[in-house]
Short mmCIF file of C-alpha atoms in Angstrom, two decimals:
data_model
loop_
_atom_site.label_atom_id
_atom_site.label_comp_id
_atom_site.label_asym_id
_atom_site.label_seq_id
_atom_site.Cartn_x
_atom_site.Cartn_y
_atom_site.Cartn_z
CA MET A 1 -57.38 166.55 -37.80
CA ALA A 2 -55.63 166.08 -40.66
CA SER A 3 -57.98 163.03 -41.21
CA LYS A 4 -61.03 164.89 -40.38
CA ASP A 5 -59.99 167.59 -42.57
CA ALA A 6 -59.23 164.80 -45.57
CA GLN A 7 -62.73 163.46 -44.84
CA ASN A 8 -64.85 167.18 -44.84
CA GLN A 9 -62.76 168.37 -48.06
CA ARG A 10 -63.96 164.75 -49.67
CA SER A 11 -67.57 165.70 -48.69
CA ARG A 12 -67.07 169.40 -50.30
CA ASP A 13 -66.09 167.39 -53.59
CA LEU A 14 -69.25 165.27 -53.89
CA PRO A 15 -72.04 166.65 -56.07
CA GLY A 16 -75.41 167.77 -54.55
CA PHE A 17 -74.40 167.91 -50.85
CA LEU A 18 -74.44 171.20 -49.29
CA PRO A 19 -72.00 172.83 -47.22
CA GLY A 20 -72.59 171.87 -43.22
CA ALA A 21 -73.91 169.24 -44.04
CA PRO A 22 -73.93 165.84 -41.79
CA ASP A 23 -70.97 163.29 -43.34
CA PRO A 24 -72.37 161.70 -46.81
CA ASP A 25 -69.79 158.91 -47.38
CA ARG A 26 -71.48 156.60 -45.20
CA SER A 27 -75.67 157.06 -46.65
CA PHE A 28 -74.18 157.28 -49.73
CA HIS A 29 -72.70 154.24 -50.13
CA ASN A 30 -75.19 152.22 -48.20
CA SER A 31 -77.88 153.97 -50.35
CA LEU A 32 -76.39 151.96 -53.26
CA PRO A 33 -78.34 149.07 -54.41
CA ASN A 34 -76.46 145.31 -55.17
CA PRO A 35 -75.71 145.31 -58.77
CA GLY A 36 -75.72 141.96 -58.63
CA ASN A 37 -79.60 141.93 -57.65
CA GLN A 38 -80.63 144.94 -59.51
CA VAL A 39 -84.08 144.97 -61.61
CA TRP A 40 -84.08 147.55 -64.40
CA GLN A 41 -87.67 148.89 -65.08
CA PRO A 42 -88.45 151.21 -68.06
CA ALA A 43 -88.92 155.02 -66.22
CA LEU A 44 -92.71 156.00 -65.99
CA PRO A 45 -93.57 159.63 -67.51
CA LEU A 46 -93.83 161.90 -64.43
CA PRO A 47 -97.50 162.57 -63.86
CA GLY A 48 -98.93 165.98 -65.90
CA SER A 49 -95.92 165.72 -68.27
CA LEU A 50 -97.65 163.97 -70.57
CA PRO A 51 -101.04 164.97 -72.80
CA PRO A 52 -104.05 163.40 -70.69
CA GLY A 53 -104.81 160.35 -71.76
CA LEU A 54 -101.73 159.77 -74.17
CA GLU A 55 -99.60 158.12 -71.19
CA TYR A 56 -100.39 154.60 -72.13
CA LEU A 57 -98.98 155.50 -75.48
CA SER A 58 -95.18 155.91 -73.94
CA GLN A 59 -95.15 151.95 -73.28
CA LEU A 60 -96.02 150.96 -76.71
CA ASP A 61 -94.06 149.83 -79.25
CA LEU A 62 -96.84 148.09 -81.33
CA ILE A 63 -100.34 149.77 -81.88
CA ILE A 64 -102.56 147.91 -83.67
CA ILE A 65 -105.62 149.51 -85.50
CA HIS A 66 -108.36 147.78 -86.49
CA GLN A 67 -111.95 148.95 -88.82
CA GLN A 68 -114.92 147.74 -87.68
CA VAL A 69 -116.80 145.89 -90.56
CA GLU A 70 -120.02 147.65 -91.15
CA LEU A 71 -122.81 145.81 -92.31
CA LEU A 72 -124.94 147.92 -93.51
CA GLY A 73 -122.29 149.66 -95.97
CA MET A 74 -121.72 146.07 -97.02
CA ILE A 75 -125.61 145.20 -97.87
CA LEU A 76 -126.49 148.86 -99.27
CA GLY A 77 -122.83 149.53 -100.97
CA THR A 78 -122.98 152.76 -99.46
CA GLU A 79 -120.18 154.81 -97.65
CA THR A 80 -120.65 155.06 -93.71
CA SER A 81 -118.56 156.67 -91.00
CA ASN A 82 -115.79 154.82 -90.64
CA LYS A 83 -114.86 153.17 -87.15
CA TYR A 84 -111.62 152.27 -85.57
CA GLU A 85 -110.38 149.69 -82.47
CA ILE A 86 -107.02 150.78 -81.14
CA LYS A 87 -105.10 148.02 -79.66
CA ASN A 88 -101.91 147.29 -78.19
CA SER A 89 -99.92 144.00 -78.49
CA LEU A 90 -101.96 141.78 -76.85
CA GLY A 91 -105.35 142.89 -78.23
CA GLN A 92 -106.28 145.11 -75.53
CA ARG A 93 -108.46 147.92 -76.84
CA ILE A 94 -106.91 150.73 -75.26
CA TYR A 95 -108.79 153.81 -77.93
CA PHE A 96 -111.89 153.57 -79.78
CA ALA A 97 -112.08 156.24 -82.89
CA VAL A 98 -115.30 157.24 -84.44
CA GLU A 99 -115.39 159.12 -88.00
CA GLU A 100 -117.62 162.54 -87.83
CA SER A 101 -118.57 163.55 -91.53
CA ILE A 102 -122.06 164.76 -93.32
CA CYS A 103 -123.51 162.02 -95.73
CA PHE A 104 -123.13 164.62 -98.91
CA ASN A 105 -119.61 164.49 -98.63
CA ARG A 106 -118.99 160.42 -97.97
CA THR A 107 -121.54 159.96 -100.96
CA PHE A 108 -120.27 162.95 -103.06
CA CYS A 109 -116.92 163.15 -102.11
CA SER A 110 -116.18 159.56 -101.29
CA THR A 111 -112.56 159.01 -99.70
CA LEU A 112 -111.32 162.77 -100.20
CA ARG A 113 -114.41 163.78 -98.02
CA SER A 114 -113.85 166.39 -95.54
CA CYS A 115 -113.78 164.50 -91.55
CA THR A 116 -113.25 164.79 -87.84
CA LEU A 117 -112.34 161.51 -86.23
CA LYS A 118 -112.54 161.51 -82.45
CA ILE A 119 -110.26 159.16 -80.36
CA THR A 120 -111.75 158.21 -76.88
CA ASP A 121 -110.13 156.43 -74.04
CA ASN A 122 -111.55 153.08 -72.41
CA SER A 123 -113.46 155.33 -70.04
CA GLY A 124 -115.23 157.46 -73.05
CA ARG A 125 -112.39 160.49 -72.82
CA GLU A 126 -112.28 162.17 -75.86
CA VAL A 127 -108.01 162.47 -76.14
CA ILE A 128 -107.05 162.75 -79.81
CA THR A 129 -109.06 164.37 -82.69
CA VAL A 130 -107.99 164.03 -85.88
CA ASN A 131 -109.03 167.42 -88.28
CA ARG A 132 -109.32 166.12 -92.11
CA PRO A 133 -109.90 168.89 -94.39
CA LEU A 134 -111.14 168.80 -98.07
CA ARG A 135 -108.35 168.49 -99.67
CA CYS A 136 -106.50 166.84 -103.41
CA ASN A 137 -104.90 163.22 -103.83
CA SER A 138 -103.27 163.82 -107.19
CA CYS A 139 -99.94 164.31 -108.59
CA TRP A 140 -101.29 167.26 -110.41
CA CYS A 141 -102.21 169.52 -107.61
CA PRO A 142 -98.59 169.66 -105.93
CA CYS A 143 -100.37 172.48 -103.84
CA TYR A 144 -103.03 171.47 -102.35
CA LEU A 145 -102.41 167.76 -101.04
CA GLN A 146 -103.64 165.90 -97.92
CA GLU A 147 -103.48 167.11 -95.02
CA LEU A 148 -104.52 165.91 -91.08
CA GLU A 149 -104.41 168.71 -88.34
CA ILE A 150 -103.85 166.55 -84.88
CA GLN A 151 -104.77 167.75 -81.42
CA ALA A 152 -103.93 165.90 -78.29
CA PRO A 153 -105.83 167.15 -75.61
CA PRO A 154 -108.76 168.44 -78.09
CA GLY A 155 -108.25 172.09 -78.84
CA THR A 156 -104.33 171.68 -78.47
CA ILE A 157 -102.45 171.17 -81.57
CA VAL A 158 -99.36 169.01 -81.35
CA GLY A 159 -98.83 168.13 -84.90
CA TYR A 160 -99.88 167.49 -88.47
CA VAL A 161 -99.54 164.92 -91.64
CA ALA A 162 -99.05 166.28 -94.72
CA GLN A 163 -98.89 164.68 -98.19
CA LYS A 164 -95.43 165.65 -99.66
CA TRP A 165 -95.62 165.45 -103.96
CA HIS A 166 -93.97 162.37 -105.80
CA PRO A 167 -94.38 161.49 -109.07
CA PHE A 168 -94.52 157.75 -108.45
CA LEU A 169 -94.25 157.16 -104.43
CA PRO A 170 -96.39 158.15 -101.43
CA LYS A 171 -94.40 160.56 -99.29
CA PHE A 172 -95.63 162.13 -95.95
CA THR A 173 -93.95 163.82 -93.16
CA ILE A 174 -95.07 164.06 -89.65
CA GLN A 175 -94.66 167.79 -88.51
CA ASN A 176 -94.37 169.19 -85.06
CA ALA A 177 -97.39 172.03 -83.72
CA ASN A 178 -94.91 174.81 -85.67
CA LYS A 179 -94.97 172.72 -89.31
CA GLU A 180 -91.42 171.52 -88.80
CA ASP A 181 -90.78 168.33 -90.05
CA ILE A 182 -89.83 165.61 -87.27
CA LEU A 183 -90.17 162.20 -89.55
CA LYS A 184 -91.22 161.02 -93.21
CA ILE A 185 -92.95 158.54 -94.08
CA VAL A 186 -92.31 156.85 -97.26
CA GLY A 187 -94.91 154.57 -98.93
CA PRO A 188 -94.05 151.57 -101.93
CA CYS A 189 -94.92 152.54 -105.52
CA ALA A 190 -98.09 150.11 -105.57
CA THR A 191 -100.41 150.06 -102.54
CA CYS A 192 -102.88 147.45 -103.71
CA GLY A 193 -101.94 144.52 -101.16
CA CYS A 194 -103.64 141.77 -103.11
CA PHE A 195 -101.70 138.97 -101.27
CA GLY A 196 -99.63 140.94 -98.92
CA ASP A 197 -98.77 143.36 -96.46
CA VAL A 198 -98.16 146.82 -97.97
CA ASP A 199 -95.46 148.80 -95.69
CA PHE A 200 -95.02 152.54 -95.66
CA GLU A 201 -91.58 152.63 -94.16
CA VAL A 202 -91.31 155.66 -91.29
CA LYS A 203 -87.76 157.24 -91.89
CA THR A 204 -85.53 160.37 -90.51
CA ILE A 205 -85.96 163.66 -92.17
CA ASN A 206 -82.77 162.33 -94.14
CA GLU A 207 -84.25 159.15 -95.32
CA LYS A 208 -80.81 157.64 -94.11
CA LEU A 209 -82.49 155.97 -91.67
CA THR A 210 -85.56 153.60 -91.19
CA ILE A 211 -86.98 153.95 -87.56
CA GLY A 212 -90.13 151.81 -88.09
CA LYS A 213 -93.37 151.42 -90.33
CA ILE A 214 -96.86 151.52 -90.73
CA SER A 215 -98.28 148.09 -92.17
CA LYS A 216 -101.45 147.49 -93.44
CA TYR A 217 -102.10 143.78 -92.84
CA TRP A 218 -103.33 141.64 -95.82
CA SER A 219 -106.35 140.10 -94.40
CA GLY A 220 -107.28 137.19 -97.21
CA PHE A 221 -108.89 137.75 -100.70
CA VAL A 222 -112.33 137.84 -99.37
CA ASN A 223 -111.95 140.35 -96.69
CA ASP A 224 -110.07 142.67 -98.96
CA VAL A 225 -112.52 142.37 -101.81
CA PHE A 226 -116.00 142.07 -99.76
CA THR A 227 -115.43 144.61 -96.94
CA ASN A 228 -114.08 147.60 -96.28
CA ALA A 229 -112.73 146.29 -92.93
CA ASP A 230 -108.65 147.32 -92.64
CA ASN A 231 -105.98 146.05 -90.00
CA PHE A 232 -103.02 148.46 -89.27
CA GLY A 233 -100.04 148.03 -87.19
CA ILE A 234 -97.72 150.59 -85.99
CA HIS A 235 -94.20 149.90 -85.30
CA VAL A 236 -92.02 152.27 -83.69
CA PRO A 237 -89.31 153.03 -80.82
CA ALA A 238 -91.12 152.50 -77.20
CA ASP A 239 -89.69 155.42 -76.31
CA LEU A 240 -90.97 157.88 -79.56
CA ASP A 241 -92.92 160.67 -78.49
CA VAL A 242 -96.04 160.17 -77.57
CA THR A 243 -97.26 162.89 -79.75
CA VAL A 244 -95.63 161.55 -83.02
CA LYS A 245 -97.14 158.31 -81.86
CA ALA A 246 -100.73 160.21 -82.21
CA ALA A 247 -99.58 161.80 -84.86
CA MET A 248 -99.03 158.38 -86.83
CA ILE A 249 -102.10 156.86 -85.53
CA GLY A 250 -103.69 159.78 -87.38
CA ALA A 251 -101.39 158.77 -90.23
CA CYS A 252 -102.82 155.67 -90.66
CA PHE A 253 -106.42 156.78 -90.82
CA LEU A 254 -105.30 159.15 -93.48
CA PHE A 255 -103.62 156.05 -95.53
CA ASP A 256 -106.92 154.12 -94.90
CA PHE A 257 -108.92 156.33 -96.32
CA MET A 258 -106.78 157.36 -99.60
CA PHE A 259 -105.29 153.82 -100.62
CA PHE A 260 -107.35 150.87 -98.94
CA GLU A 261 -111.42 152.22 -98.70
CA HIS A 262 -113.63 151.00 -101.04
CA SER A 263 -116.80 149.47 -101.20
CA LEU A 264 -118.82 146.28 -102.93
CA ALA A 265 -120.67 149.31 -105.01
CA GLY A 266 -117.07 150.26 -106.40
CA LEU A 267 -116.22 147.10 -107.55
#
């Protein structure tokens, strides 16, 4: 009798079991896997827990962005709408981004132009919208610097990319939907990247810890001078929030406009 009482007391002490339930001892221990044969896999996000279309980003620690070459712009020396392929580390396309802007803005506002970049998945569904208003790009106008708005899905704001004033370094912050700073991005003093990659470090708010980087890959002297096709890589922790990864994709587009966009006519 005492043995049965002790067993019942032990059952009540186990968390997650209800009074009056069958003895869990046997099923509890039998359900434990053999540690020697355990195969650990990253947990997949629950359905509906992520913005639709961004589920794939939850598994990535490297995102590659490749700007498509615009032959018409190369020949005529004109600024055309940008198009980008967004790929995983294996080179497989996961998204496609297209700039929407008017010819007047591209001609007269050039790289400062306002535009909208629509990002679609491989089925053609729009999953991210990046809005860029017309703003300044000069340390002499610290109150009206560059900013992007990130929507995922379209119509739902999930974050911002905001330029911060600094006399020498390109500095930006990744913000949430409430415009609260989450991460900082700090670029090098010289962003020309004539003979090598240009790295923008992704840091914590206090800038003491670097958690990743956004790199503009050097594609060779001929490509850099005679085309405006740029390649970027986003290196981040795989478990970083997908909305922050979406904001960093937007940051890549902003860096391309601000620091690397050019055409043969502008040489």
